[in-house]
CSV table of C-alpha atoms and ligand atoms in Angstrom, one decimal:
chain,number,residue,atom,x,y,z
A,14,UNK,CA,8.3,-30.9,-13.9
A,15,UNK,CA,9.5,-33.0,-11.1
A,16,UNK,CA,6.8,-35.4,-9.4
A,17,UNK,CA,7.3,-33.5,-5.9
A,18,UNK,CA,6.8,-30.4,-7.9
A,19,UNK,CA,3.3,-31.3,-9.1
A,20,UNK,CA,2.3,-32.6,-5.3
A,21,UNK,CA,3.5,-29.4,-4.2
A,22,UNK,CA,1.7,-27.4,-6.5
A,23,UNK,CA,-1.9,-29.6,-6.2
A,24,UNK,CA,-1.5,-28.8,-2.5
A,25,UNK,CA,-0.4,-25.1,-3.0
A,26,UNK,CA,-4.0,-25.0,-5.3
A,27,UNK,CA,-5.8,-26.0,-2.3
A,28,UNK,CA,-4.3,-23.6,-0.2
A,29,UNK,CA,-1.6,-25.2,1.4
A,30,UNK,CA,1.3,-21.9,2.3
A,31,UNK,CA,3.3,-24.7,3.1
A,32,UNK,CA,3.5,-26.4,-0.1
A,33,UNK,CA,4.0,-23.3,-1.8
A,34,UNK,CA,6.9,-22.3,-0.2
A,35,UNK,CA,8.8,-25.2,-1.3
A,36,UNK,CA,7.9,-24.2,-4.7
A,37,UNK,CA,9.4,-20.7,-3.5
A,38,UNK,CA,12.8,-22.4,-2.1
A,39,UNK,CA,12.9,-24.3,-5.7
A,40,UNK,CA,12.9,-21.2,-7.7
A,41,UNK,CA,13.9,-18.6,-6.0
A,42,UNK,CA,17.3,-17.9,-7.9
A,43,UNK,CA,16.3,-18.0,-11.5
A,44,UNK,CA,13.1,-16.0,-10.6
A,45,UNK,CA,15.8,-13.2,-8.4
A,46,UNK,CA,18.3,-13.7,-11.2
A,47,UNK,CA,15.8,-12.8,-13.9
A,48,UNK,CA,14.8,-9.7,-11.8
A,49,UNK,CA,18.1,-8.9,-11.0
A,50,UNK,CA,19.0,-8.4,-14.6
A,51,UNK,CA,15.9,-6.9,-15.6
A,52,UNK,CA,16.0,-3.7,-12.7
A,53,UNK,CA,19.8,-4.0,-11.7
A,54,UNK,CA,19.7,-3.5,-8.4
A,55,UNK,CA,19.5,-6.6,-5.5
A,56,UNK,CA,16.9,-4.3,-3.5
A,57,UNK,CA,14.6,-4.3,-6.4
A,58,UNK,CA,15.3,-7.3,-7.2
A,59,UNK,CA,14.6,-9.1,-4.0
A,60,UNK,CA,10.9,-6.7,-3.7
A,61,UNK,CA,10.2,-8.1,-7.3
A,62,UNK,CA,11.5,-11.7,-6.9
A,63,UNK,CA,8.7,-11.9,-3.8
A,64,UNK,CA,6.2,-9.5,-5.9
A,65,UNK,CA,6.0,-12.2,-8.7
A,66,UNK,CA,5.7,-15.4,-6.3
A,67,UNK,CA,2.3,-13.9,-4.4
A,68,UNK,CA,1.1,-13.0,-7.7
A,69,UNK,CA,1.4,-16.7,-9.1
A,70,UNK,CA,0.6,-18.2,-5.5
A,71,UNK,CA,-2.8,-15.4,-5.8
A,72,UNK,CA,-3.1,-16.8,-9.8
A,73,UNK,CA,-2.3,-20.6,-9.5
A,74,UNK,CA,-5.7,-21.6,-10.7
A,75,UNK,CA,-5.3,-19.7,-13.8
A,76,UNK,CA,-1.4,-21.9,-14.5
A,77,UNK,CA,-2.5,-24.8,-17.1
A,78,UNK,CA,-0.4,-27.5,-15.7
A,79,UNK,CA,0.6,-28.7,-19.2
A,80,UNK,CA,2.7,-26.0,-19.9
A,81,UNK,CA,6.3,-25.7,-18.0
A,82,UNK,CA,5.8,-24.4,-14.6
A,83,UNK,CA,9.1,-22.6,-14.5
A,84,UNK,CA,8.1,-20.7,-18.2
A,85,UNK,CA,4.7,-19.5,-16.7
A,86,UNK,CA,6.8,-18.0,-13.2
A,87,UNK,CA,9.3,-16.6,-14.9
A,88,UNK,CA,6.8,-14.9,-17.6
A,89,UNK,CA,4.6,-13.4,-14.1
A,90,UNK,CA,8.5,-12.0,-13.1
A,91,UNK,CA,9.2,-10.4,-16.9
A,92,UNK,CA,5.9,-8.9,-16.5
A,93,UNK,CA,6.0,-7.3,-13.5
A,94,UNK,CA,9.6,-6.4,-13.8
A,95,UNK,CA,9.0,-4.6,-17.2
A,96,UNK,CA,5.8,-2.4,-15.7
A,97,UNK,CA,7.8,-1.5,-12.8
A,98,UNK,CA,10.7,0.1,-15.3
A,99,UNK,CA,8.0,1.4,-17.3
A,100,UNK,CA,6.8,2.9,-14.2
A,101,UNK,CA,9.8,4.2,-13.1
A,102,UNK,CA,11.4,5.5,-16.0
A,103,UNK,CA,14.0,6.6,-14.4
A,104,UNK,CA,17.9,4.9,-15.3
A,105,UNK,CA,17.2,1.9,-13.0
A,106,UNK,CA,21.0,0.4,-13.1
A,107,UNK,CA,22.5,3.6,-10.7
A,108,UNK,CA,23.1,1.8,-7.7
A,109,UNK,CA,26.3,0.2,-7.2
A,110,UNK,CA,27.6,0.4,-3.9
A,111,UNK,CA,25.5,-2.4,-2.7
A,112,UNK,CA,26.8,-5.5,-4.8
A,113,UNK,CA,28.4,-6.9,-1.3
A,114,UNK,CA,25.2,-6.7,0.4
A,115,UNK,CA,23.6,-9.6,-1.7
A,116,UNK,CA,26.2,-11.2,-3.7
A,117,UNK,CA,26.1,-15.1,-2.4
A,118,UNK,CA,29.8,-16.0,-2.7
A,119,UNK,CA,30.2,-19.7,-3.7
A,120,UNK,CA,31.6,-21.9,-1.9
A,121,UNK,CA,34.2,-21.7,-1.0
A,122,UNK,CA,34.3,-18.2,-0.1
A,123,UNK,CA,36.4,-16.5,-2.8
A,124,UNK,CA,39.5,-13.9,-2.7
A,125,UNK,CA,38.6,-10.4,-2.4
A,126,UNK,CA,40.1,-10.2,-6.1
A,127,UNK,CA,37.0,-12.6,-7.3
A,128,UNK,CA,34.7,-10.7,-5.7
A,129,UNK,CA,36.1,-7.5,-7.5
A,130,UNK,CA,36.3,-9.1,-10.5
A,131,UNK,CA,32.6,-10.3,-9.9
A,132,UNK,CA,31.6,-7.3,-9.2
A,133,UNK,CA,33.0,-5.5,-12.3
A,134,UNK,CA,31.2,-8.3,-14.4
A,135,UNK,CA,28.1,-7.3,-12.9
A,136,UNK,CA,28.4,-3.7,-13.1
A,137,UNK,CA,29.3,-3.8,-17.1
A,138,UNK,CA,26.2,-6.0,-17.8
A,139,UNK,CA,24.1,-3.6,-16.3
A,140,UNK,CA,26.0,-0.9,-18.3
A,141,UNK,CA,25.3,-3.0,-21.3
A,142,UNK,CA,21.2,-3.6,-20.4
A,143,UNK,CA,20.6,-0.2,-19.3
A,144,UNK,CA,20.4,0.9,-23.0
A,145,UNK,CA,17.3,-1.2,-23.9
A,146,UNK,CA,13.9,-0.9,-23.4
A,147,UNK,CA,12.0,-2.8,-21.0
A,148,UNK,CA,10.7,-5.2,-23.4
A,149,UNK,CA,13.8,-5.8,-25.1
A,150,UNK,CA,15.6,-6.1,-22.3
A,151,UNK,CA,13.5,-9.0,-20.9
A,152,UNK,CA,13.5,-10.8,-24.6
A,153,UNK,CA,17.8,-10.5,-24.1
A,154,UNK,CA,17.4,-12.2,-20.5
A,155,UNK,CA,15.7,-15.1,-21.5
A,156,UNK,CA,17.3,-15.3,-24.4
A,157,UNK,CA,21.1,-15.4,-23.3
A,158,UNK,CA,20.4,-16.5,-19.7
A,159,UNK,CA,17.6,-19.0,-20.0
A,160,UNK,CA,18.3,-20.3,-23.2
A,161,UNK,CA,14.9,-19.6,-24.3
A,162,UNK,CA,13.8,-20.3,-28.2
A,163,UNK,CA,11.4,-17.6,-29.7
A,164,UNK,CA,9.0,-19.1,-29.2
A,165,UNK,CA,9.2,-19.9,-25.6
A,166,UNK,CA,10.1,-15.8,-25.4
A,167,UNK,CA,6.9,-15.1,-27.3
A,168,UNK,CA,4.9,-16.9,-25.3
A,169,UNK,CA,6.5,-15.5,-21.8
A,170,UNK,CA,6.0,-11.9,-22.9
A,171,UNK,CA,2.4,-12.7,-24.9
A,172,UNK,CA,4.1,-11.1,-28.0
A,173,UNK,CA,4.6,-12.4,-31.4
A,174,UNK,CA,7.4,-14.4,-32.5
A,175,UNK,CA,8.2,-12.1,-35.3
A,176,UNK,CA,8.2,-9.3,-33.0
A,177,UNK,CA,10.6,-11.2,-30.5
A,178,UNK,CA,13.1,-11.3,-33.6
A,179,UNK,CA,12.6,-7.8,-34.6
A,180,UNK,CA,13.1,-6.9,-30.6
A,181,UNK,CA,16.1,-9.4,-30.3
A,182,UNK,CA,17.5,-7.6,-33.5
A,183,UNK,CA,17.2,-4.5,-32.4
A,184,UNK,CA,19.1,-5.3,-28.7
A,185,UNK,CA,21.4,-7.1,-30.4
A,186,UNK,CA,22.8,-3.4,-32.1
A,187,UNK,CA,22.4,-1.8,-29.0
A,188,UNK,CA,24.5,-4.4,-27.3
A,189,UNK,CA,27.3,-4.5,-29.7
A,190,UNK,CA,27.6,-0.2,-30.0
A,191,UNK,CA,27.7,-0.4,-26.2
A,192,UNK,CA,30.3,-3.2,-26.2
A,193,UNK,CA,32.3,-1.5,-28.9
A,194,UNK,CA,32.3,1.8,-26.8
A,195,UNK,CA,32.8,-0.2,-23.4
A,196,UNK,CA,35.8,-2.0,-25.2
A,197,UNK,CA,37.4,1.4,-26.7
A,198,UNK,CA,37.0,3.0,-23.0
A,199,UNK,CA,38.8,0.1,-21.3
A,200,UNK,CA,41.3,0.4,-24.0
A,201,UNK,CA,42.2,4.1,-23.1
A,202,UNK,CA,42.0,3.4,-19.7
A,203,UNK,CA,44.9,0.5,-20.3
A,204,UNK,CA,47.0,2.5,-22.7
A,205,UNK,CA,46.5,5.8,-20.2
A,206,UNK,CA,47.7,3.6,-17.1
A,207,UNK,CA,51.0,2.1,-19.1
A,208,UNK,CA,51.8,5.5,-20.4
A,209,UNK,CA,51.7,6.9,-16.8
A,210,UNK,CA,55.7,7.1,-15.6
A,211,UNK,CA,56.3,5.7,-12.3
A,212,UNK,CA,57.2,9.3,-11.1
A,213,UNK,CA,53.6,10.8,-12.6
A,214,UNK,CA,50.7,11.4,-10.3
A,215,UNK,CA,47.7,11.7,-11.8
A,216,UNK,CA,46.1,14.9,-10.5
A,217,UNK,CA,49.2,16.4,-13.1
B,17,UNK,CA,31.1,-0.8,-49.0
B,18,UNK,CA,27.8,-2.6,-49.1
B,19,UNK,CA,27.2,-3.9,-45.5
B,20,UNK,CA,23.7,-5.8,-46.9
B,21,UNK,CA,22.5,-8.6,-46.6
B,22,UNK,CA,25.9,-9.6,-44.1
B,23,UNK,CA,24.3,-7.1,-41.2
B,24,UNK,CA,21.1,-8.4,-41.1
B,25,UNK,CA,22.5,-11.8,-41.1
B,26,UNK,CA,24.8,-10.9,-38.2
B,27,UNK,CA,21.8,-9.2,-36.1
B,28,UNK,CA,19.2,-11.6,-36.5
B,29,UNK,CA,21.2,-14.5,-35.6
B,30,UNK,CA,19.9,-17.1,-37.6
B,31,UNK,CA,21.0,-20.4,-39.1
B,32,UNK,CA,22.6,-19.8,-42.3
B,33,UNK,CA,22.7,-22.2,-45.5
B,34,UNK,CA,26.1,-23.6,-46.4
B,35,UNK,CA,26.4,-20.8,-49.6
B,36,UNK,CA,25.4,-17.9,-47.4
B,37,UNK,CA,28.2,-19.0,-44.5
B,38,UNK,CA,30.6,-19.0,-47.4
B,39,UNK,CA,29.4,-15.6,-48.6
B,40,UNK,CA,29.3,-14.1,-45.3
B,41,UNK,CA,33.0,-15.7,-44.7
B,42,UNK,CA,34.3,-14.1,-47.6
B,43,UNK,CA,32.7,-10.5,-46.4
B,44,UNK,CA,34.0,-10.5,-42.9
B,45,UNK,CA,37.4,-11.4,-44.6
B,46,UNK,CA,37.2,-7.8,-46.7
B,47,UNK,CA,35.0,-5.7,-44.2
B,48,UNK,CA,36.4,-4.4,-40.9
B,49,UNK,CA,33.0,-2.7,-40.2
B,50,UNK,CA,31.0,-6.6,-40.0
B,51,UNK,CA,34.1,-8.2,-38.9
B,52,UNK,CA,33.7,-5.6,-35.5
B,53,UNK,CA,30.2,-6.0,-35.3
B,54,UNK,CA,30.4,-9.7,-35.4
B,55,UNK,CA,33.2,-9.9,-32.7
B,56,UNK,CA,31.0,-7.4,-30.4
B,57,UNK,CA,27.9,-9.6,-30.9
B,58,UNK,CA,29.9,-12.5,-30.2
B,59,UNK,CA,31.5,-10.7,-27.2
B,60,UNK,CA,28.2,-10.0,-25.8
B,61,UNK,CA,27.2,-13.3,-25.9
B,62,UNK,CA,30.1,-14.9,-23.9
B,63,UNK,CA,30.0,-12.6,-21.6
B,64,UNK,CA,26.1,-12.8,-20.9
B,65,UNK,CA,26.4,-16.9,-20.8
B,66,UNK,CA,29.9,-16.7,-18.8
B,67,UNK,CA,27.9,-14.6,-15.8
B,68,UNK,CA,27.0,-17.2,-13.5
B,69,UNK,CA,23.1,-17.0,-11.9
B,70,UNK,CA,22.9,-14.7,-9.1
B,71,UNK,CA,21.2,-15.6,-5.5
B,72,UNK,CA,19.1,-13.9,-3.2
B,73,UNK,CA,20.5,-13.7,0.4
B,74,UNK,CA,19.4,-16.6,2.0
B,75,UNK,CA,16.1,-16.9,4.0
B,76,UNK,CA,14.5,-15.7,0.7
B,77,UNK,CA,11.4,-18.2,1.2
B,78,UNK,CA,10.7,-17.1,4.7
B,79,UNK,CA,10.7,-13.4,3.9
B,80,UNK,CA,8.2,-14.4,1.4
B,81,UNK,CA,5.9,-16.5,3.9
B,82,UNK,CA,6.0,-13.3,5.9
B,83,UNK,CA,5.5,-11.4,3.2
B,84,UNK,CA,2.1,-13.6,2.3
B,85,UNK,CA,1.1,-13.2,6.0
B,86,UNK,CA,1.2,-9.3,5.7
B,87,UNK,CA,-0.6,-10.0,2.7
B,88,UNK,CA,-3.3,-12.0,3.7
B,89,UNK,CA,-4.0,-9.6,6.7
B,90,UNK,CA,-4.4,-6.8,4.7
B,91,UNK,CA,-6.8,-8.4,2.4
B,92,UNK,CA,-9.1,-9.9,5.3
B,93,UNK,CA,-8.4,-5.7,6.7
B,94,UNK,CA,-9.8,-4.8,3.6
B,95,UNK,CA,-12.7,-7.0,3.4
B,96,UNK,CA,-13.8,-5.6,6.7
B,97,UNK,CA,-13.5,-2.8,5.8
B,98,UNK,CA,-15.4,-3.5,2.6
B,99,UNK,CA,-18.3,-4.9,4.9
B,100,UNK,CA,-18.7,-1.9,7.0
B,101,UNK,CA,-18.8,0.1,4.4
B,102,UNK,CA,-21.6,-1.6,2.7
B,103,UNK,CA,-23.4,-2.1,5.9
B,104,UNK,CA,-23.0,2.1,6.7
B,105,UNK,CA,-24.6,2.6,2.8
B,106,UNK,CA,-27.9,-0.2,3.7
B,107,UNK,CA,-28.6,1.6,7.1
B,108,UNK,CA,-28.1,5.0,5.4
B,109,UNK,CA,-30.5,4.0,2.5
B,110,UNK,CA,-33.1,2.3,4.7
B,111,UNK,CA,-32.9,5.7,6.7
B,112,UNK,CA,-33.3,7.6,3.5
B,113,UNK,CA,-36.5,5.8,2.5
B,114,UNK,CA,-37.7,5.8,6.1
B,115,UNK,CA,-37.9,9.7,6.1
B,116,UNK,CA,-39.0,9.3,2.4
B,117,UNK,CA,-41.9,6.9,3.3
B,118,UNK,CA,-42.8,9.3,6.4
B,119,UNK,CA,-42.3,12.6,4.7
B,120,UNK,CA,-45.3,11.4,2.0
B,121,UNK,CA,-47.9,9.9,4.4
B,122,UNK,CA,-47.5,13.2,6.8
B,123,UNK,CA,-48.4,15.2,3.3
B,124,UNK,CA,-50.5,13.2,2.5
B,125,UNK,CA,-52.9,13.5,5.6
B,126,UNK,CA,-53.2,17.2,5.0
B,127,UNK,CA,-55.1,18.7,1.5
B,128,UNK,CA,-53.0,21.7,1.4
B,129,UNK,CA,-50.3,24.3,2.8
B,130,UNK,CA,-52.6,26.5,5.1
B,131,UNK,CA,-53.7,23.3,6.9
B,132,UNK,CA,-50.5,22.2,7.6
B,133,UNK,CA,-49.5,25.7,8.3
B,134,UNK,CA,-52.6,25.5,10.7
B,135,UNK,CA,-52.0,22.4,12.5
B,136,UNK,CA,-48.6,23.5,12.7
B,137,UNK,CA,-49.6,26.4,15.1
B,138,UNK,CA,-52.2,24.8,16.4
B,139,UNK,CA,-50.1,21.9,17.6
B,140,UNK,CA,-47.1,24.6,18.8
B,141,UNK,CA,-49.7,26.9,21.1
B,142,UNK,CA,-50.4,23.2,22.6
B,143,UNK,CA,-46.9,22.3,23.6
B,144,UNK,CA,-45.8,26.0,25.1
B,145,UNK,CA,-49.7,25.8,27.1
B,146,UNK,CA,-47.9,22.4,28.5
B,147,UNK,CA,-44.4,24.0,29.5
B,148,UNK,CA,-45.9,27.1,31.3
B,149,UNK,CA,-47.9,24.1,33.3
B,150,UNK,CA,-44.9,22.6,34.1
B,151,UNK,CA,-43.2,26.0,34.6
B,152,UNK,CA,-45.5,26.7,37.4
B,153,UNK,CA,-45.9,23.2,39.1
B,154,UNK,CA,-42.2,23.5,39.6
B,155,UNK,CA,-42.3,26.9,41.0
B,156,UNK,CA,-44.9,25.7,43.4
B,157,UNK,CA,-42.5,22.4,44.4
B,158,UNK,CA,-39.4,24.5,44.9
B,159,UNK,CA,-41.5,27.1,47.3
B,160,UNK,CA,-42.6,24.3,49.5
B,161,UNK,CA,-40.0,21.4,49.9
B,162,UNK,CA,-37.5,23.5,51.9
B,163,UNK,CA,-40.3,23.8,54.3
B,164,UNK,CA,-40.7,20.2,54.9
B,165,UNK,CA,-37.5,19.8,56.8
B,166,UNK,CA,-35.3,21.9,59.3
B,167,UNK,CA,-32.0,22.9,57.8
B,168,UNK,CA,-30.3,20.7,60.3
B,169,UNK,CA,-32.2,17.6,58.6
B,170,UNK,CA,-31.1,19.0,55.1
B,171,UNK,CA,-27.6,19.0,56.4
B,172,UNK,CA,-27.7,15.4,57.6
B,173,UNK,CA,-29.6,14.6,54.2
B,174,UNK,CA,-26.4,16.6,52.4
B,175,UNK,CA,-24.3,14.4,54.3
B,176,UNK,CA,-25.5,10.8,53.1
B,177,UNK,CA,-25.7,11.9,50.3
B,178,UNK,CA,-22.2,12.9,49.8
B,179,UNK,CA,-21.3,9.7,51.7
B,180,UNK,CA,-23.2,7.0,49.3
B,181,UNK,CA,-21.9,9.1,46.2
B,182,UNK,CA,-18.3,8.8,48.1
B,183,UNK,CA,-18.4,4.9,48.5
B,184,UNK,CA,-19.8,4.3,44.9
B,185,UNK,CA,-17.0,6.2,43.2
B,186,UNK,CA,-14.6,4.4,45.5
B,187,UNK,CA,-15.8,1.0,44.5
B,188,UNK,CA,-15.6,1.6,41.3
B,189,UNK,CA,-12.4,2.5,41.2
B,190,UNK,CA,-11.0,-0.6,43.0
B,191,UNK,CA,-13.3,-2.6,40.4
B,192,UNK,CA,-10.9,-1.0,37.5
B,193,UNK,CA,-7.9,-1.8,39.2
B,194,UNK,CA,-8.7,-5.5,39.6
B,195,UNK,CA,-6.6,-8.2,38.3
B,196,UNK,CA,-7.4,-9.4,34.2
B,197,UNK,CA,-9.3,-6.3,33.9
B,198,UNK,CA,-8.5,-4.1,30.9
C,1,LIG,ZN1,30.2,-5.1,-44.1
């Protein structure tokens, strides 16, 4: 943690807005990007991104500030991201037409081919998180996107470490059946499209 | 083929000693079936850490200082709310033990059913004796006031009257319509 960080958050304790919001502006894209992948949509994403910042701006007096800031926020967003699936339980990756609306080109602004190609990216990792559970799903976030031991996972989602393992073991086959079926699919797709004579259509 | 203990090594991703790399070398050599798995997992993986972080659209920390301003309303809503509430159920109780307190000490005063039933009568004979006084002192008023005066004074009477009650209304009115009034 940054020295500005701990001013900010001493103020934000005493009820400064201000100061929190500049802990807001700090984390806002790991805590939307963890939200993002955990309920697939930016809509959600964005509603759950704010969700988990009031609740650790209402909880700030609970956050031990030994521990790493950025762990404890993130662990507020896993939680409330996996209760809202579990809530839901309905298949949470459906919507697609909206990747435009919120994707944040980088700069420069990119070719409409990147952005397809972005967009195609994000579509197949939803595809691929959509077949784990909640829980699992989070422990493969923070895992693979956050670099997080363990340990650091166990302690996020107040589970054990063996049962992050078991968890992580068990995505980890669910990911690579999915991949191996996503891979075959694209295959077909390529070998269909090659196949195809320039004087085919496809409706015959 | 046996797929054990190559599998488990795969999926739980751990560090391997020198001998069990070797072993788990030689396997993926000879077995298609861990060789796919392992290119999958490692598939996965690139893919995940390739994806770069995704952003919110910008303005993401004012929609949350707005969002934490609806908030905070709604709580100090609430804990109005809250206070009526608690203030209604006080009155209502103190009301309650009011009519309690009341009920016992007019009981109490009387040693059985018959005397209240008694006093009861007693004390409703008393007030209709009162109304039929009233009853009659009015009939006697409303035979002689329209003697006192001529019906061309009652007209005039009429008239200011309807006059005063005329301006009042009328100054009222203009009073509503006054600047920085609601
Ligand atoms: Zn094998």
């Amino acid at each position: 943690m940054n020295d500005n960080e701990a001013v900010w958050l001493a103020k934000a304790r005493a009820g400064d807005d201000d100061a929190f919001t500049h802990i807001v502006e700090a984390y806002q894209k790991p805590v939307f990007s963890l939200c993002y992948r955990m309920l697939g949509n930016a809509g959600d994403a964005e509603d759950a991104a704010q969700e988990a910042f009031l609740r650790a701006y209402r909880h700030l007096n609970r956050y031990d500030p030994n521990r790493s800031f950025a762990t404890w926020l993130l662990s507020i967003a896993s939680h409330y991201c996996i209760d809202r699936l579990r809530k839901k339980k309905l298949p949470s990756f459906s919507i697609d037409n909206e990747a435009h609306d919120w994707w944040q080109p980088p700069d420069p602004g990119p070719t409409p081919e990147a952005v397809l190609v972005m967009d195609q990216k994000h579509r197949r990792i939803r595809e691929l998180l959509d077949v784990l559970a909640p829980k699992d799903r989070a422990a493969v976030v923070l895992h693979y996107w956050y670099d997080y031991s363990y340990e650091e996972i166990a302690e996020s989602l107040a589970i054990s470490e063996s049962a992050v393992k078991s968890r992580l073991y068990r995505a980890r086959r669910a990911l690579a059946e999915n991949w191996q079926t996503q891979e075959s699919q694209m295959e077909m797709i390529e070998s269909n499209s090659t196949e195809r004579t320039p004087y085919e259509t496809p409706a015959f | 083929m046996k797929h054990q203990p190559f599998d488990n090594w795969l999926l739980f991703d751990e560090r391997l000693t020198p001998d069990q790399s070797q072993d788990l070398d030689q396997h993926l050599q000879d077995c298609g079936h861990c060789r796919g798995l392992q290119q999958s997992l490692e598939g996965v993986a690139n893919f995940f850490r390739d994806s770069s972080e995704i952003e919110p659209i910008s303005g993401f920390a004012d929609r949350w200082q707005i969002r934490l301003k609806q908030e905070q309303l709604g709580v100090v809503a609430a804990r109005h709310r809250w206070q009526s509430w608690i203030t209604l159920i006080l009155i209502a109780n103190g009301v309650s033990l009011l009519g309690v307190l009341l009920g016992m000490t007019f009981f109490n005063t009387f040693d059985s059913l018959t005397e209240l039933f008694m006093v009861s009568v007693y004390r409703l004979t008393s007030l209709l004796t009162v109304i039929n006084i009233f009853q009659n002192l009015l009939a006697i008023v409303i035979r002689t006031i329209p003697g006192l005066l001529s019906p061309s004074g009652w007209a005039i009477l009429a008239g200011i009257v309807s006059a005063g009650s005329l301006i009042w209304i009328l100054s009222l009115a203009r009073l509503a319509r006054m600047p920085g009034r609601a």
